Coordinates of C-alpha atoms and ligand atoms in Angstrom, one line a residue:
X409 CA 20.0 -36.4 21.4
X410 CA 17.5 -33.9 22.6
X411 CA 14.6 -35.1 24.7
X412 CA 11.6 -35.4 22.4
X413 CA 9.2 -32.5 22.6
X414 CA 5.8 -34.0 22.5
X415 CA 4.0 -30.6 22.6
X416 CA 6.0 -29.4 19.7
X417 CA 5.3 -32.6 17.7
X418 CA 1.6 -32.5 18.4
X419 CA 1.5 -28.9 17.2
X420 CA 3.5 -29.6 14.1
X421 CA 1.6 -32.7 13.1
X422 CA -1.8 -31.1 13.6
X423 CA -1.1 -27.5 12.7
X424 CA -3.5 -25.6 10.3
X425 CA -3.6 -22.2 9.0
X426 CA -6.7 -20.1 9.9
X427 CA -8.3 -18.5 6.9
X428 CA -7.7 -14.7 7.1
X429 CA -11.3 -13.8 7.2
X430 CA -11.5 -15.7 10.5
X431 CA -8.5 -13.9 12.1
X432 CA -9.7 -11.2 14.5
X433 CA -8.3 -8.8 17.2
X434 CA -6.2 -9.0 19.3
X435 CA -3.2 -8.9 17.2
X436 CA 0.3 -9.4 18.6
X437 CA 1.6 -6.3 20.6
X438 CA 4.8 -4.6 19.5
X439 CA 7.1 -6.7 21.8
X440 CA 5.3 -9.9 20.7
X441 CA 5.6 -9.0 17.1
X442 CA 9.4 -8.2 17.6
X443 CA 9.8 -11.6 19.0
X444 CA 7.8 -13.2 16.2
X445 CA 9.8 -11.4 13.6
X446 CA 13.1 -12.3 15.4
X447 CA 12.1 -15.9 15.1
X448 CA 11.0 -15.5 11.5
X449 CA 14.5 -14.3 10.6
X450 CA 16.1 -17.3 12.3
X451 CA 15.9 -19.5 9.3
X452 CA 18.5 -21.4 7.2
X453 CA 20.3 -18.6 5.2
X454 CA 23.2 -19.8 3.0
X455 CA 25.9 -17.1 3.1
X456 CA 24.2 -15.1 5.8
X457 CA 22.6 -12.9 3.1
X458 CA 19.4 -12.2 5.0
X459 CA 17.6 -12.5 1.6
X460 CA 14.2 -11.3 3.1
X461 CA 12.8 -8.4 4.9
X462 CA 9.5 -7.8 6.5
X463 CA 6.9 -4.9 6.1
X464 CA 4.5 -4.8 8.9
X465 CA 1.0 -3.5 8.2
X466 CA -0.8 -3.0 11.4
X467 CA -2.9 -0.5 13.4
X468 CA -4.4 2.5 11.6
X469 CA -2.2 1.7 8.5
X470 CA -4.0 -1.6 8.1
X471 CA -7.2 -0.1 6.7
X472 CA -5.3 2.5 4.8
X473 CA -3.5 -0.4 3.1
X474 CA -6.8 -2.1 2.2
X475 CA -8.1 1.1 0.7
X476 CA -4.9 1.5 -1.4
X477 CA -5.2 -2.2 -2.6
X478 CA -8.9 -1.6 -3.4
X479 CA -8.0 1.5 -5.5
X480 CA -5.5 -0.7 -7.5
X481 CA -8.1 -3.5 -7.8
X482 CA -10.8 -1.0 -9.1
X483 CA -8.4 0.4 -11.6
X484 CA -7.8 -3.1 -12.9
X485 CA -11.5 -4.1 -12.8
X486 CA -13.2 -0.9 -14.1
X487 CA -16.4 -2.8 -14.9
X488 CA -16.6 -4.8 -11.6
X489 CA -20.0 -4.8 -9.8
X490 CA -20.3 -3.4 -6.3
X491 CA -20.9 -6.9 -5.0
X492 CA -17.6 -8.1 -6.5
X493 CA -15.8 -5.2 -5.0
X494 CA -17.4 -5.9 -1.6
X495 CA -16.2 -9.5 -1.8
X496 CA -12.7 -8.5 -2.7
X497 CA -12.6 -5.9 0.1
X498 CA -13.8 -8.6 2.6
X499 CA -10.9 -10.8 1.6
X500 CA -8.4 -8.0 2.0
X501 CA -9.8 -6.9 5.4
X502 CA -9.2 -10.3 7.0
X503 CA -6.7 -10.3 9.8
X504 CA -5.9 -7.4 12.1
X505 CA -2.2 -7.5 11.1
X506 CA -0.4 -8.4 8.0
X507 CA 3.4 -9.0 7.4
X508 CA 4.5 -8.7 3.9
X509 CA 7.6 -10.9 3.5
X510 CA 9.8 -9.6 0.8
X511 CA 12.3 -11.9 -0.8
X512 CA 15.4 -10.1 -1.7
X513 CA 17.9 -11.7 -4.0
X514 CA 21.5 -10.6 -4.8
X515 CA 24.2 -12.0 -7.1
X516 CA 26.4 -14.4 -5.1
X517 CA 29.1 -16.7 -6.4
X518 CA 28.0 -19.6 -4.3
X519 CA 24.4 -19.0 -3.4
X520 CA 21.9 -19.0 -6.3
X521 CA 18.8 -16.9 -6.3
X522 CA 16.8 -20.0 -5.9
X523 CA 18.4 -20.8 -2.5
X524 CA 17.7 -17.2 -1.4
X525 CA 14.1 -17.5 -2.4
X526 CA 13.8 -20.8 -0.6
X527 CA 15.1 -19.0 2.6
X528 CA 12.4 -16.3 2.2
X529 CA 9.8 -19.2 2.1
X530 CA 11.2 -20.6 5.2
X531 CA 10.9 -17.1 6.9
X532 CA 7.2 -17.1 5.9
X533 CA 6.8 -20.6 7.6
X534 CA 8.7 -19.5 10.7
X535 CA 6.5 -16.5 11.0
X536 CA 3.5 -18.7 11.1
X537 CA 5.1 -21.0 13.7
X538 CA 6.1 -18.0 15.8
X539 CA 2.8 -16.5 15.6
X540 CA 1.2 -19.7 16.8
X541 CA 3.6 -20.2 19.5
X542 CA 2.8 -16.7 20.8
X543 CA -0.8 -17.5 21.1
X544 CA -1.9 -16.3 17.7
X545 CA -2.7 -17.8 14.3
X546 CA -2.0 -17.0 10.7
X547 CA -2.3 -17.6 7.1
X548 CA 0.3 -17.2 4.3
X549 CA -1.4 -15.6 1.2
X550 CA -0.2 -14.3 -2.1
X551 CA -3.2 -13.7 -4.4
X552 CA -3.0 -10.9 -7.1
X553 CA -1.3 -8.3 -4.7
X554 CA 1.9 -10.3 -4.6
X555 CA 2.2 -10.1 -8.4
X556 CA 1.0 -6.5 -9.1
X557 CA 3.4 -3.8 -10.0
X558 CA 1.4 -1.1 -8.2
X559 CA 1.3 -3.0 -5.0
X560 CA 5.0 -3.5 -5.3
X561 CA 5.4 0.2 -5.7
X562 CA 3.2 0.8 -2.6
X563 CA 5.5 -1.5 -0.5
X564 CA 8.8 0.0 -2.1
X565 CA 9.6 -3.4 -3.5
X566 CA 12.9 -3.0 -5.3
X567 CA 14.1 -4.6 -8.7
X568 CA 15.8 -7.4 -7.0
X569 CA 12.8 -8.1 -4.6
X570 CA 9.6 -10.0 -4.8
X571 CA 6.8 -10.4 -2.4
X572 CA 7.0 -13.9 -1.0
X573 CA 3.6 -13.6 0.7
X574 CA 1.4 -11.6 3.0
X575 CA 1.3 -13.4 6.4
X576 CA -2.0 -12.5 8.1
X577 CA -1.8 -12.7 11.8
X578 CA -4.5 -12.4 14.6
X579 CA -6.6 -14.5 16.9
X580 CA -8.7 -17.3 15.5
X581 CA -12.4 -16.6 15.7
X582 CA -13.2 -20.3 15.4
X583 CA -11.1 -23.5 15.3
X584 CA -10.0 -24.5 11.8
X585 CA -11.5 -27.4 10.1
X586 CA -9.2 -30.2 9.0
X587 CA -7.9 -30.3 5.5
X588 CA -6.7 -33.4 3.5
X589 CA -3.0 -34.0 3.6
X590 CA -1.1 -35.9 1.0
X591 CA -0.6 -39.6 1.7
X592 CA 3.0 -40.3 2.4
X593 CA 3.1 -43.0 -0.1
X594 CA 2.4 -40.4 -2.8
X595 CA 5.2 -38.1 -1.8
X596 CA 7.9 -40.3 -0.3
X597 CA 10.1 -42.8 -2.2
X598 CA 13.3 -44.4 -1.0
X599 CA 16.4 -44.2 -3.2
X600 CA 18.1 -47.6 -3.3
X601 CA 20.9 -46.8 -5.8
Ligands
FMN2105 C1 3.3 -19.1 -1.4 C2 2.0 -19.4 -0.9 C3 0.9 -18.6 -1.3 C4 -0.3 -18.9 -0.9 N1 -1.4 -18.1 -1.4 C5 -2.6 -18.4 -1.1 C6 -3.7 -17.6 -1.6 O1 -3.5 -16.6 -2.3 N2 -5.0 -17.9 -1.3 C7 -5.3 -19.0 -0.6 O2 -6.4 -19.4 -0.3 N3 -4.2 -19.8 -0.1 C8 -3.0 -19.6 -0.3 N4 -2.0 -20.3 0.2 C9 -2.4 -21.5 1.0 C10 -2.5 -21.2 2.5 O3 -1.3 -20.5 3.0 C11 -2.7 -22.4 3.2 O4 -1.7 -23.5 3.0 C12 -4.1 -22.9 3.2 O5 -4.9 -22.0 3.6 C13 -4.3 -24.3 3.9 O6 -3.8 -24.0 5.2 P1 -2.7 -25.0 6.0 O7 -1.6 -24.2 6.3 O8 -3.4 -25.6 7.1 O9 -2.4 -26.1 4.9 C14 -0.7 -20.1 -0.2 C15 0.4 -20.9 0.3 C16 1.7 -20.6 -0.1 C17 2.8 -21.5 0.3

């Protein structure tokens, strides 16, 4: 048996996402991000299909992406007030770096699409853990952009792909508050035959 890693257990049992609005510079450097993405890709993957890919939105492209999202949002909300638009922009501006995790399924005789999609979810979670282990923090968000056809076009999402999430990564501006977690008695049962 491996020696218990108490630091890791403490992290895993207390981890929290940091809301994207509270993620600020610095963001991971290119080598740090490469390492983070390498870890994100090291997830259970039945059939070695790599049923996910990552689109990094960082640096100058980060604000261009927000502008493009807001153009789509405005087209879908032609009557929105300036205040509502500012609120929406504020949400999208959170976090200095975003990784769009794209789930990519293909027909396979033994690996149903569901399993491939679960693997993409695992990649999102590993991405958060890797960001944290590298000294950063993150939050996994979908929101309307994950389900919008124009955003899919913007990210060159293909017919067999879906956006699994936008993982916002940066440095926490403040420590997170705690969040209630489900009671084990509500989520665990023991099968006794
Ligand atoms: C697939 C997925 C999509 C999510 N999308 C959103 C979202 O759009 N907005 C939001 O506030 N939280 C969203 N969340 C929840 C956050 O990622 C996160 O769980 C929450 O902020 C609480 O943080 P925690 O990781 O400490 O539980 C999503 C979670 C998952 C798994």
